[in-house]
Each structure stands twice: as C-alpha cells, then as structure tokens.
Coordinates of C-alpha atoms and ligand atoms in Angstrom, one line a residue:
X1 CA 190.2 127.2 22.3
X2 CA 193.8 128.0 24.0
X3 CA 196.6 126.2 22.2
X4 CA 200.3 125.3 22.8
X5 CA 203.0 124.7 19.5
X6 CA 205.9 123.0 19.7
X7 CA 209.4 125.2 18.9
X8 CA 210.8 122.3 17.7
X9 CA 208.6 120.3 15.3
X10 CA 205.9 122.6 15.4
X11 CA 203.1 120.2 16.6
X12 CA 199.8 121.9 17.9
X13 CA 198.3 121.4 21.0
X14 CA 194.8 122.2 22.4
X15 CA 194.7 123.4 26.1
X16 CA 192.8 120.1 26.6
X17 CA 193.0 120.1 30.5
X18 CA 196.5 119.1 30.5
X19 CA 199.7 120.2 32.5
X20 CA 201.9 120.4 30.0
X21 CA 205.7 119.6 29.9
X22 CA 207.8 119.3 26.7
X23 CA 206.4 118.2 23.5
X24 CA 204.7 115.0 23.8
X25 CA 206.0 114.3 20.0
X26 CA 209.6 115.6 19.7
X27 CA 210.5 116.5 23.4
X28 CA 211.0 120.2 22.6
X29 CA 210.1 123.0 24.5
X30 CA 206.0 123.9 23.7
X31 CA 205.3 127.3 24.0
X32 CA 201.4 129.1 24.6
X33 CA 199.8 130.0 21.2
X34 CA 198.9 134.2 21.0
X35 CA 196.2 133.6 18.2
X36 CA 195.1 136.6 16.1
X37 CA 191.5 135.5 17.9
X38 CA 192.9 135.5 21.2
X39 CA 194.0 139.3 20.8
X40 CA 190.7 140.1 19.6
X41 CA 189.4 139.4 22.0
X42 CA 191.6 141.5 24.6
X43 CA 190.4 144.8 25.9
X44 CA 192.8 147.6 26.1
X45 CA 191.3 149.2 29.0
X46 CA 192.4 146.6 31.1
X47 CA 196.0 146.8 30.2
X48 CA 195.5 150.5 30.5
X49 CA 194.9 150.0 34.1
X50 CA 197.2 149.2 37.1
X51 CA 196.8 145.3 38.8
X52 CA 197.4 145.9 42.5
X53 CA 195.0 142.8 43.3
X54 CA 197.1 140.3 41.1
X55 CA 198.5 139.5 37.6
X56 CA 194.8 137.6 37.0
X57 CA 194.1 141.4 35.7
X58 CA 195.4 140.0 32.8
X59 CA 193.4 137.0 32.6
X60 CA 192.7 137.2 28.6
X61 CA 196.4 136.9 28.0
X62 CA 197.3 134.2 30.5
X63 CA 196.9 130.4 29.5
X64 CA 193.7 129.9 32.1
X65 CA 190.2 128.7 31.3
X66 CA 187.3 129.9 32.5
X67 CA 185.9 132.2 35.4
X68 CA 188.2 130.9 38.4
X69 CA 189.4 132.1 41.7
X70 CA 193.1 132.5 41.6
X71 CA 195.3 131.7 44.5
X72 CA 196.3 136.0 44.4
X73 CA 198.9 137.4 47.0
X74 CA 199.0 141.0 44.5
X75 CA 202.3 139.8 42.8
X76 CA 203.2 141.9 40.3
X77 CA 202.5 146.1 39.9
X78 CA 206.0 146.2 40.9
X79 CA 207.7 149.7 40.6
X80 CA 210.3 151.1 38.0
X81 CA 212.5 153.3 39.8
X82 CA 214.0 156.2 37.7
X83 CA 218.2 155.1 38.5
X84 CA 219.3 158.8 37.9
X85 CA 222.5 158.1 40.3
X86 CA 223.4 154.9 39.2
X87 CA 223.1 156.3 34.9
X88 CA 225.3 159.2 35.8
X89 CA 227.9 156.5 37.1
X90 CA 227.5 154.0 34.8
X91 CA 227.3 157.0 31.8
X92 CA 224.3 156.1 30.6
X93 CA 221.4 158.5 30.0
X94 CA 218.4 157.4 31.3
X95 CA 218.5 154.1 33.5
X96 CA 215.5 152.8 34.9
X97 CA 215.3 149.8 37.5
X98 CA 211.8 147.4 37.3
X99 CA 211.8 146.1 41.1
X100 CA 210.9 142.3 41.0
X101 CA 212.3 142.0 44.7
X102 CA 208.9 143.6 45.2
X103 CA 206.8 140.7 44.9
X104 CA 204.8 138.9 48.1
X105 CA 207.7 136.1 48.2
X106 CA 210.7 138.7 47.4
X107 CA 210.8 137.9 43.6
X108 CA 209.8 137.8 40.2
X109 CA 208.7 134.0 40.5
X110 CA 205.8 135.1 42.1
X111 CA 204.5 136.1 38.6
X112 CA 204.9 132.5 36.6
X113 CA 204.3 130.2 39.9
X114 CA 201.0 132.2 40.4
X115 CA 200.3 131.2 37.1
X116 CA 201.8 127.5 37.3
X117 CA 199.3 126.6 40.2
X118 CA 196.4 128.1 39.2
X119 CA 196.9 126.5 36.0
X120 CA 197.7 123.3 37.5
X121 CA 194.8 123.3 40.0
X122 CA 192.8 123.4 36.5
X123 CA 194.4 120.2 35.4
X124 CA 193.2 118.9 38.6
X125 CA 196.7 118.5 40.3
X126 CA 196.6 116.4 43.5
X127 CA 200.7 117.8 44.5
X128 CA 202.8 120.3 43.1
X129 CA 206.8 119.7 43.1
X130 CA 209.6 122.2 42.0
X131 CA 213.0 121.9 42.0
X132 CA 214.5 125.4 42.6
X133 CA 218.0 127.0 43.4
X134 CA 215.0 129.1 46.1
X135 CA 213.4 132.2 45.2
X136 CA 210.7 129.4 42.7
X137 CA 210.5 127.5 45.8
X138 CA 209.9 129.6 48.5
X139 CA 206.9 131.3 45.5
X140 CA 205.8 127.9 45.2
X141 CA 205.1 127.6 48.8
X142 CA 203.5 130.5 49.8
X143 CA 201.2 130.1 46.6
X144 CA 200.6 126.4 47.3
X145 CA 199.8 127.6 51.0
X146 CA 197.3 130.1 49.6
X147 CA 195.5 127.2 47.9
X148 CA 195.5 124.9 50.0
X149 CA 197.8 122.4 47.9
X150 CA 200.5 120.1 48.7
X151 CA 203.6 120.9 47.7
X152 CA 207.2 119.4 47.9
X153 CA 210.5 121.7 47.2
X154 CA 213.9 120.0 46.1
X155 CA 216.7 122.8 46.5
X156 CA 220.3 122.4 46.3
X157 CA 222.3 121.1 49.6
X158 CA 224.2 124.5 50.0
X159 CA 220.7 127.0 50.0
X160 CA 221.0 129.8 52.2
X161 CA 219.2 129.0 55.5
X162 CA 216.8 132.2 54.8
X163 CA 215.5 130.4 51.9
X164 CA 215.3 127.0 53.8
X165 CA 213.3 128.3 56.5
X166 CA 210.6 130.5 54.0
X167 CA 209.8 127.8 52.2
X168 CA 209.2 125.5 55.2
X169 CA 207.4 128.2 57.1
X170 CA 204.7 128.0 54.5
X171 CA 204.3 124.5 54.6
X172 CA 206.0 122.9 52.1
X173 CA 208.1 119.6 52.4
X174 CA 211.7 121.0 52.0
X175 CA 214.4 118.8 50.9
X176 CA 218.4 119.8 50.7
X177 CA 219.5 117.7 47.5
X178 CA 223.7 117.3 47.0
X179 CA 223.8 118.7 43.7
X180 CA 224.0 121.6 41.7
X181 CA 220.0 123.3 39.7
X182 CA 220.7 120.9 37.1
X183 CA 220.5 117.4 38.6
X184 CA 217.8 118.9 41.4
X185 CA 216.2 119.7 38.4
X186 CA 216.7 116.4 36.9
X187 CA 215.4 114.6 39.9
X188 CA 212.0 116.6 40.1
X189 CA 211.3 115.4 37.2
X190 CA 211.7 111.7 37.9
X191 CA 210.0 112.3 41.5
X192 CA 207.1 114.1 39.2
X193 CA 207.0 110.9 37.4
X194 CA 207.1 108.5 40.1
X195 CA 204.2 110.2 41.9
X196 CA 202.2 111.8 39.6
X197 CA 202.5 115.1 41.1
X198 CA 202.4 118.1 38.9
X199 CA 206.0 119.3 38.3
X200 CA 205.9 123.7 38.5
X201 CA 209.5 124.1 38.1
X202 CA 209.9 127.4 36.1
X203 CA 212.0 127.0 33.7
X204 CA 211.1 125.6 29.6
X205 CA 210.2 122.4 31.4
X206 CA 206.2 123.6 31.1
X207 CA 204.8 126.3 28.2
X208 CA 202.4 127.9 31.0
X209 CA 204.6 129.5 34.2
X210 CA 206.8 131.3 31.2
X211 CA 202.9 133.0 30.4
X212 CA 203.3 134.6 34.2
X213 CA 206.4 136.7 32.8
X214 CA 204.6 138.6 30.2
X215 CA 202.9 140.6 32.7
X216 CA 206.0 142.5 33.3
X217 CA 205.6 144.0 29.8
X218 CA 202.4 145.5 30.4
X219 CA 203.2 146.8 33.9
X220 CA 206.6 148.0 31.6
X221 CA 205.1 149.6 28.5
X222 CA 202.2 150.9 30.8
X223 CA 204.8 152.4 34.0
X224 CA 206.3 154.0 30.3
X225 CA 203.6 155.9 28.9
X226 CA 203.4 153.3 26.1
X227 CA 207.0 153.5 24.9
X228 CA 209.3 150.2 24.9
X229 CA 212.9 151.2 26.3
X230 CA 215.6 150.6 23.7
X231 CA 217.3 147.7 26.3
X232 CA 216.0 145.7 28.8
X233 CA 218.6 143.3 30.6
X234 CA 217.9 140.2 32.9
X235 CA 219.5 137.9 35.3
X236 CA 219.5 134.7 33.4
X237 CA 219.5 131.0 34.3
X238 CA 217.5 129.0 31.9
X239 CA 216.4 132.2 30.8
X240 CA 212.1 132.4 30.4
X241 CA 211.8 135.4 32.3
X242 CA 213.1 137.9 28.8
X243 CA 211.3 135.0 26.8
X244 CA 208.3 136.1 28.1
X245 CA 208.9 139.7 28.5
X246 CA 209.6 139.6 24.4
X247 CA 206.4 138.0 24.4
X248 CA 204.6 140.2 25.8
X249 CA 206.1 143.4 24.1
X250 CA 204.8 141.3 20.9
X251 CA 201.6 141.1 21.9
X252 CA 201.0 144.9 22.5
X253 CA 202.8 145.4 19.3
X254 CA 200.5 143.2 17.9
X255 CA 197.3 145.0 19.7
X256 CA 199.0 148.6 18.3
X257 CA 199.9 149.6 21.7
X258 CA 203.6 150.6 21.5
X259 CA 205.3 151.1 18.1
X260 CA 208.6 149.0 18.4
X261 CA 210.0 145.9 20.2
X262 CA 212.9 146.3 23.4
X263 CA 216.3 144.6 22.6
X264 CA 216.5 141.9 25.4
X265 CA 220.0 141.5 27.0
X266 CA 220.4 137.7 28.8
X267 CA 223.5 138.5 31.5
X268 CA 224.9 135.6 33.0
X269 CA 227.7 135.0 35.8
X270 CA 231.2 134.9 34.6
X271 CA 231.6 131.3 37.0
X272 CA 228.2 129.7 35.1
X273 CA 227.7 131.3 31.4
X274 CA 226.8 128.2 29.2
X275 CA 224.5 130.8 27.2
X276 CA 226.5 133.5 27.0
X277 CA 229.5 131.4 25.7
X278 CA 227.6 129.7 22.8
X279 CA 225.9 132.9 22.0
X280 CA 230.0 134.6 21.9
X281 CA 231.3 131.7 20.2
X282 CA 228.6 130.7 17.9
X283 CA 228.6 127.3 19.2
X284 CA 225.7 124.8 20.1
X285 CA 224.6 125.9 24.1
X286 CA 226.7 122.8 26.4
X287 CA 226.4 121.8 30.2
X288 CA 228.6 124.2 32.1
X289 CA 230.8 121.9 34.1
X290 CA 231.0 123.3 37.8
X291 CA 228.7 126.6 38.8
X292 CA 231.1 129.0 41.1
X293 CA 229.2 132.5 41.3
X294 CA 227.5 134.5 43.6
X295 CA 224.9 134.5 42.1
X296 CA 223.0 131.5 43.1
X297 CA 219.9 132.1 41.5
X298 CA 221.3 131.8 37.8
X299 CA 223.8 128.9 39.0
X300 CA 221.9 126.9 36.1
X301 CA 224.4 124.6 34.5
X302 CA 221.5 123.6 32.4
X303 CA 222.4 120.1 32.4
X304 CA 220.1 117.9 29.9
X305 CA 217.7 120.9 29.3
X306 CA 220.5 122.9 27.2
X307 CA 217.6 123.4 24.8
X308 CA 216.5 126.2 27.0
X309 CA 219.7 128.4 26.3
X310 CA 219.3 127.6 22.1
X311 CA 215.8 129.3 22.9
X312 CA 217.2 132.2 25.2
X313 CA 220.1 132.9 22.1
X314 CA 217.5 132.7 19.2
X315 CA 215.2 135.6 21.1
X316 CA 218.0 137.2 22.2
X317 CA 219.1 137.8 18.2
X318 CA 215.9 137.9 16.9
X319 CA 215.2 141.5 19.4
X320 CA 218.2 142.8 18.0
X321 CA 220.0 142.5 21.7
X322 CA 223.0 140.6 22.8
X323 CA 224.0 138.2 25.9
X324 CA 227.1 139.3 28.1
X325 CA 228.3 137.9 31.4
X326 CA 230.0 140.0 34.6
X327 CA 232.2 138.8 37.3
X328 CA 231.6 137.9 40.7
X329 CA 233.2 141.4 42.0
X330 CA 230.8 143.3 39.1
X331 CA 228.1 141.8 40.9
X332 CA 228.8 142.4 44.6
X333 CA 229.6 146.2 43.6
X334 CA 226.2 146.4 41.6
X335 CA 224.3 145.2 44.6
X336 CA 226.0 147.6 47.2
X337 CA 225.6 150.6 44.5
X338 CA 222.0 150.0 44.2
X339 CA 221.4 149.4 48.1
X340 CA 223.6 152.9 49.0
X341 CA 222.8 155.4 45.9
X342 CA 219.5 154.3 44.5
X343 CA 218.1 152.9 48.0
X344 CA 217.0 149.7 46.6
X345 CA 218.5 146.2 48.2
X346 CA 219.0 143.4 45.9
X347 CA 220.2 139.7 46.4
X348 CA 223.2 139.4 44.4
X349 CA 221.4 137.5 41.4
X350 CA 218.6 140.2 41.7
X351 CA 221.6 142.8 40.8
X352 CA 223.6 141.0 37.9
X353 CA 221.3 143.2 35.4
X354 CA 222.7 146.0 36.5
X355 CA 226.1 145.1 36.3
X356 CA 224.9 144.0 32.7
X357 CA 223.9 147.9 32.1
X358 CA 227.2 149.2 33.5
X359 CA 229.2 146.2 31.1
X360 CA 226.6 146.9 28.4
X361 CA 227.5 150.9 28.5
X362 CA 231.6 149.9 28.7
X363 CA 231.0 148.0 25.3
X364 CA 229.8 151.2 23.4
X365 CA 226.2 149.3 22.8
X366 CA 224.1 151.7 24.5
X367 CA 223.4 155.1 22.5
X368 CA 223.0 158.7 23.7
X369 CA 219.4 158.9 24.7
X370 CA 219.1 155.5 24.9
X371 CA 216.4 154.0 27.7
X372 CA 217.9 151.4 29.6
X373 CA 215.7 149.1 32.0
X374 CA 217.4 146.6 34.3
X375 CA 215.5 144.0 35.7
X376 CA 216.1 143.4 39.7
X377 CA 215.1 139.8 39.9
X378 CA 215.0 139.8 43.6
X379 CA 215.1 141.3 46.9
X380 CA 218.4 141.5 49.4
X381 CA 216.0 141.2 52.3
X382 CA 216.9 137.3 52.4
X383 CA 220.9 137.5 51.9
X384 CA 221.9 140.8 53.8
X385 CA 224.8 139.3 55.8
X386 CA 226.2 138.1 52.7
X387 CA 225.8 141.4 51.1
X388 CA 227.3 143.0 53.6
X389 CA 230.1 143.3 56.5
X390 CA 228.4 145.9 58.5
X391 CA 225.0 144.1 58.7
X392 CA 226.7 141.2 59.7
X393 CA 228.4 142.9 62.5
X394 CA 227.3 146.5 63.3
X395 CA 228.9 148.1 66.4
X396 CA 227.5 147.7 69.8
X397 CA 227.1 150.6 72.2
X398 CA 226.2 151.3 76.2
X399 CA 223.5 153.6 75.7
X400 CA 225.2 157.1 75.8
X401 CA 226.6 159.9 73.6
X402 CA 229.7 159.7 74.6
X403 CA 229.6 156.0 73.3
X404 CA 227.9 156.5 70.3
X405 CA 230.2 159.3 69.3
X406 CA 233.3 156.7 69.9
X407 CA 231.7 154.6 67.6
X408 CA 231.0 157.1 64.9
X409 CA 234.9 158.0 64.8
X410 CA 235.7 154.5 64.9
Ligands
PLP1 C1 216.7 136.4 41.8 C2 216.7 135.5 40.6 N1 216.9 136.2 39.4 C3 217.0 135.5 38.2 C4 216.7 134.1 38.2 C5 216.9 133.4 36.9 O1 215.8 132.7 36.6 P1 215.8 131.6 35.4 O2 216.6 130.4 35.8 O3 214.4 131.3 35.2 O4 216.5 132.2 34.2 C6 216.5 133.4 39.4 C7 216.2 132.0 39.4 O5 216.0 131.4 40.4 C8 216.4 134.2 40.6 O6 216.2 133.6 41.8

C-alpha cells in the first residue's frame, strides 16, 4: 500500500483514495513515502530504457494505483544538450543543459500536472483548479483537455497574453486575478474549498505532482551513462521541481544505480528571493514583499505557504549545494546566449539556471572537471517579443536584392 508522511510531525498516511493537500494533523507539507518494498519491486530495465510515450514509463515510482490509462501527451524524454559554447564562456568545464521547454505544453509542468490529474482522476475528481503564474496552467489545460475534465485556471492580472490564450484554447475557464502567485494561490484554495473541486496547483500544496519531477532524474542519470553531475541548478519559486529531482537521484542511489547524489542549486530572481535570503542570512524563509523580476514564473512571494522555502533550504543543505539569486540583466543575457550560441530559446525564467551556472562558476564553487547541469524550465516560444527587439520588429523589404542588401548594411 502507497503511503504519504508528514515533514513536519511525521504522521503516516495510506494512499487511501484521497487527493491529498497538507497534513490533515499538523498542516505541514506531506510528502510520497519510497518504501524499501516499493523499490523492490522496481525493475531496472525500465529505467534503463527511454519513455518517449510518457513519464507513465515510470509507473512503479509514481504515486498511482493500479493498471490505468493515463491522460499521456509524451512529456518528458526531454534532451540534455552538451553547452560546449556557453562552458567555455562561463569557464566552466563541462556544462550541460536538460531542455524542459521541450515538453507538449512548452515546460517542465507537464511532468507533475500529468501526474496531478491522473492522480486526481483516481480520487474521483469531478473539477480540477490551479492557480498558476502560466506555464502550470496552460499544462493543466491541455492535460485536463486530454481527459476530458473540467478545469478552471486563476493566473495573475498581468500574464502575458500567449499564456492567456493557451490555456483558453484548450478549454479551460481562464480567469485574470489582481494579485501577485501568492494571493492567486491563496484564493485557489478557498475556491477549491468552496466547490469541492480538486486543487492541482504544483507547488508543496499536494505530496503527488512533486512525484511528476523525479522523472527528470532518470531521464538525467540515464542521458549520463549512470553518473550524477556534481551540480544541478533550477529556476525556483516554491521550489518542488529540485525537491523532486533529489528524490529521485535517492531513489536510484537507493536501487545501486549511480554511486553519489548531485548537489542541487535553488537560483532565484534578485527582485523575488525569499529563499535565497533566508538560506544567506540564516533566518526563518518570510513573504517577499513586492515581486519585480523578469522572471515571472518564479515571481512566488510565497505568501502563507513560506513552509515551502524551509523545505527547498533543508534539501538544498542536506545535497551539499547552495541557493544564489541573479539579476534581472543576468537573466535577459542568459536567455539571448543560450538562443544565439547554444541554439536553444528559453523564456526568461526558463534561463535563470544558467545564469545560476555563470554566478555559480564567479563564486569559485564549481571545480575543474566539474559536471554542471542547468535546468531550462521552459521554452521562449511563448515570450519571444519580450526576449527580443529584432523579433518584435524585424525589417521589412520590397522583394529585391538590391533591398535586401540595404537592409543587411543597415
Ligand atoms: C518556466 C518556469 N520555471 C520554473 C518555475 C518554478 O516553479 P516552482 O514555483 O514550482 O518552483 C516555473 C513556475 O511556474 C516556471 O514557469
């Protein structure tokens, strides 16, 4: 029988048939339960393997009951691009990139939503809600969409139009909140309540979307010929996307499959670092007053779920890695290097990891010889006129050489 513990108080759990949230005794955050029977019973052939039909490859080590047809768009099996340009600029040795912009939706949410609403389709959810800053809500509604469940998005009043209009072209009731992640987040929950509609929102809020993030560990340590890199670094809001990558490294440790553990870097936005300053200061994690970054995605002032961040820090010590936050400017460079030299486009948020490596390299952490994987969280595809002045406003020519060559010189 699957389980879930609390990380507070410690309080089991059995996987009863319920959508879980936080701890039904204490409030903390529950976390999924990797018994010594459950990894038993895993084959290694299967992690051996590539999943181009879906993460459900991984079914033994994902919270889900019996035989069941997933709602599968193939997320995950995303590629890790050797970053030999971008390591010889940043000095690094060896810097590879694990492309989450990838995904059916355009990012790594696709990996714990996919395992949100199957899991909640389980418990027998009639609605699915999220609140999302819009990469979890435009995954929610394609995945919804693919299982033919209703689902409602709350997003933040000032989300890029591109995101808007994904999420709504799948089908999902859209609605523009005025207020920052953390009170759209604090309103899904009240609506979940209200309703009785499943909340999916992919932060600590639920022990089983975090499960989804794992899989990049064995598409990692797999892609690696069974080596863990010395770093890996993440974009981080609330922060259970290295949670779960830990996790997962654990678990192979565990099964014998790679010989050491990754030390997990959480890198934040200078304009919204609640983690990253209690982590530096040795303080308890606080509500960051006003979120003014770039990068949207992690614009989580984690307002009434600071938990999350005392959870992010304690993994983030316990692998032996640190937490660091870059500028606005660090960002918007690291997305334009990683578009021109390594040919990969990135949303701003889906590039802060790699401004992490280049910060991470400045502060003499990184070694000689030292594998370095970034995480890009998500793809450009949805913000390129943000990104960039030339997409926004290329020139325009009559249709002859002598024309096109003007334009060239100009
Ligand atoms: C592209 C991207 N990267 C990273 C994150 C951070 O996720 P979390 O808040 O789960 O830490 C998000 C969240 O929406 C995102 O959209």
């Amino acid at each position: 029988m699957l389980s879930v513990s609390c990380t507070s108080c410690h309080t089991r759990f059995d996987d009863d048939g319920t959508y879980y949230a936080l701890c039904p005794a204490c409030g903390g955050v529950l976390d999924v339960d990797v018994t010594a029977e459950r990894l038993r019973a895993v084959d290694p052939a299967v992690l051996r393997t590539a999943a181009p039909e879906g993460i459900d490859h991984y079914r033994d080590l994902l919270p889900l009951g019996g035989p069941f047809p997933w709602p599968s768009l193939g997320e995950g099996n995303t590629p890790l691009v050797h970053a030999e340009r971008l390591a010889e600029a940043f000095g690094i040795d060896d810097l590879w990139l694990k492309n989450e912009g990838q995904n059916p939706t355009g990012s790594f949410k696709d990996r714990p939503i996919a395992v949100a609403v199957a899991k909640a389709i389980e418990c027998g959810a009639r609605a699915l809600v999220t609140s999302s800053s819009g990469n979890a809500g435009a995954s929610l509604a394609a995945y919804a969409a693919r299982a033919g469940v209703p689902a409602w998005v709350l997003v933040p009043e000032r989300t890029p139009s591109q995101n808007v209009g994904q999420i709504a072209l799948h089908g999902a009731r859209v609605v523009k909140v005025r207020g920052d992640v953390g009170e759209v987040f604090n309103l899904g929950l009240e609506i979940a309540r209200a309703f009785a509609w499943t909340n999916v929102s992919t932060t600590f809020l639920s022990p089983f979307p975090t499960e989804g993030n794992k899989t990049v560990a064995y598409e990692l340590a797999r892609q690696r010929a069974w080596t863990s890199p010395e770093w890996i670094l993440v974009p981080v809001g609330a922060g259970p996307l290295p949670y779960g990558i830990l996790k997962g490294f654990r678990e192979l440790h565990e099964l014998g499959m790679v010989a050491s553990l990754p030390r997990m870097v959480a890198v934040q936005a200078e304009g919204c670092a609640p983690i990253v300053r209690a982590y530096q200061q040795r303080r308890p994690v606080e509500a960051w007053g006003a979120p003014q970054t770039v990068a949207k995605g992690i614009a989580d002032p984690l307002r009434g779920y600071e938990h999350d961040g005392e959870l992010v820090i304690d993994m983030v010590r316990r692998s032996g890695g640190t937490a660091i936050a870059v500028d606005d400017d660090e960002i918007m460079s690291a997305a334009r290097l990683l578009a021109r030299a390594e040919g990969v486009l990135a949303e701003p948020t889906g590039a802060v990891a790699v401004a992490g490596a280049k910060a991470l390299q400045r502060r003499g952490l990184v070694r000689p010889g030292d594998h370095v994987v970034a995480v890009v969280t998500g793809s450009g595809l949805k913000h390129v006129e943000g990104l960039s002045a030339d997409a926004a406003d290329p020139p325009t020519i009559d249709p002859t050489l002598e024309r096109f060559v003007a334009a060239v010189e100009a």
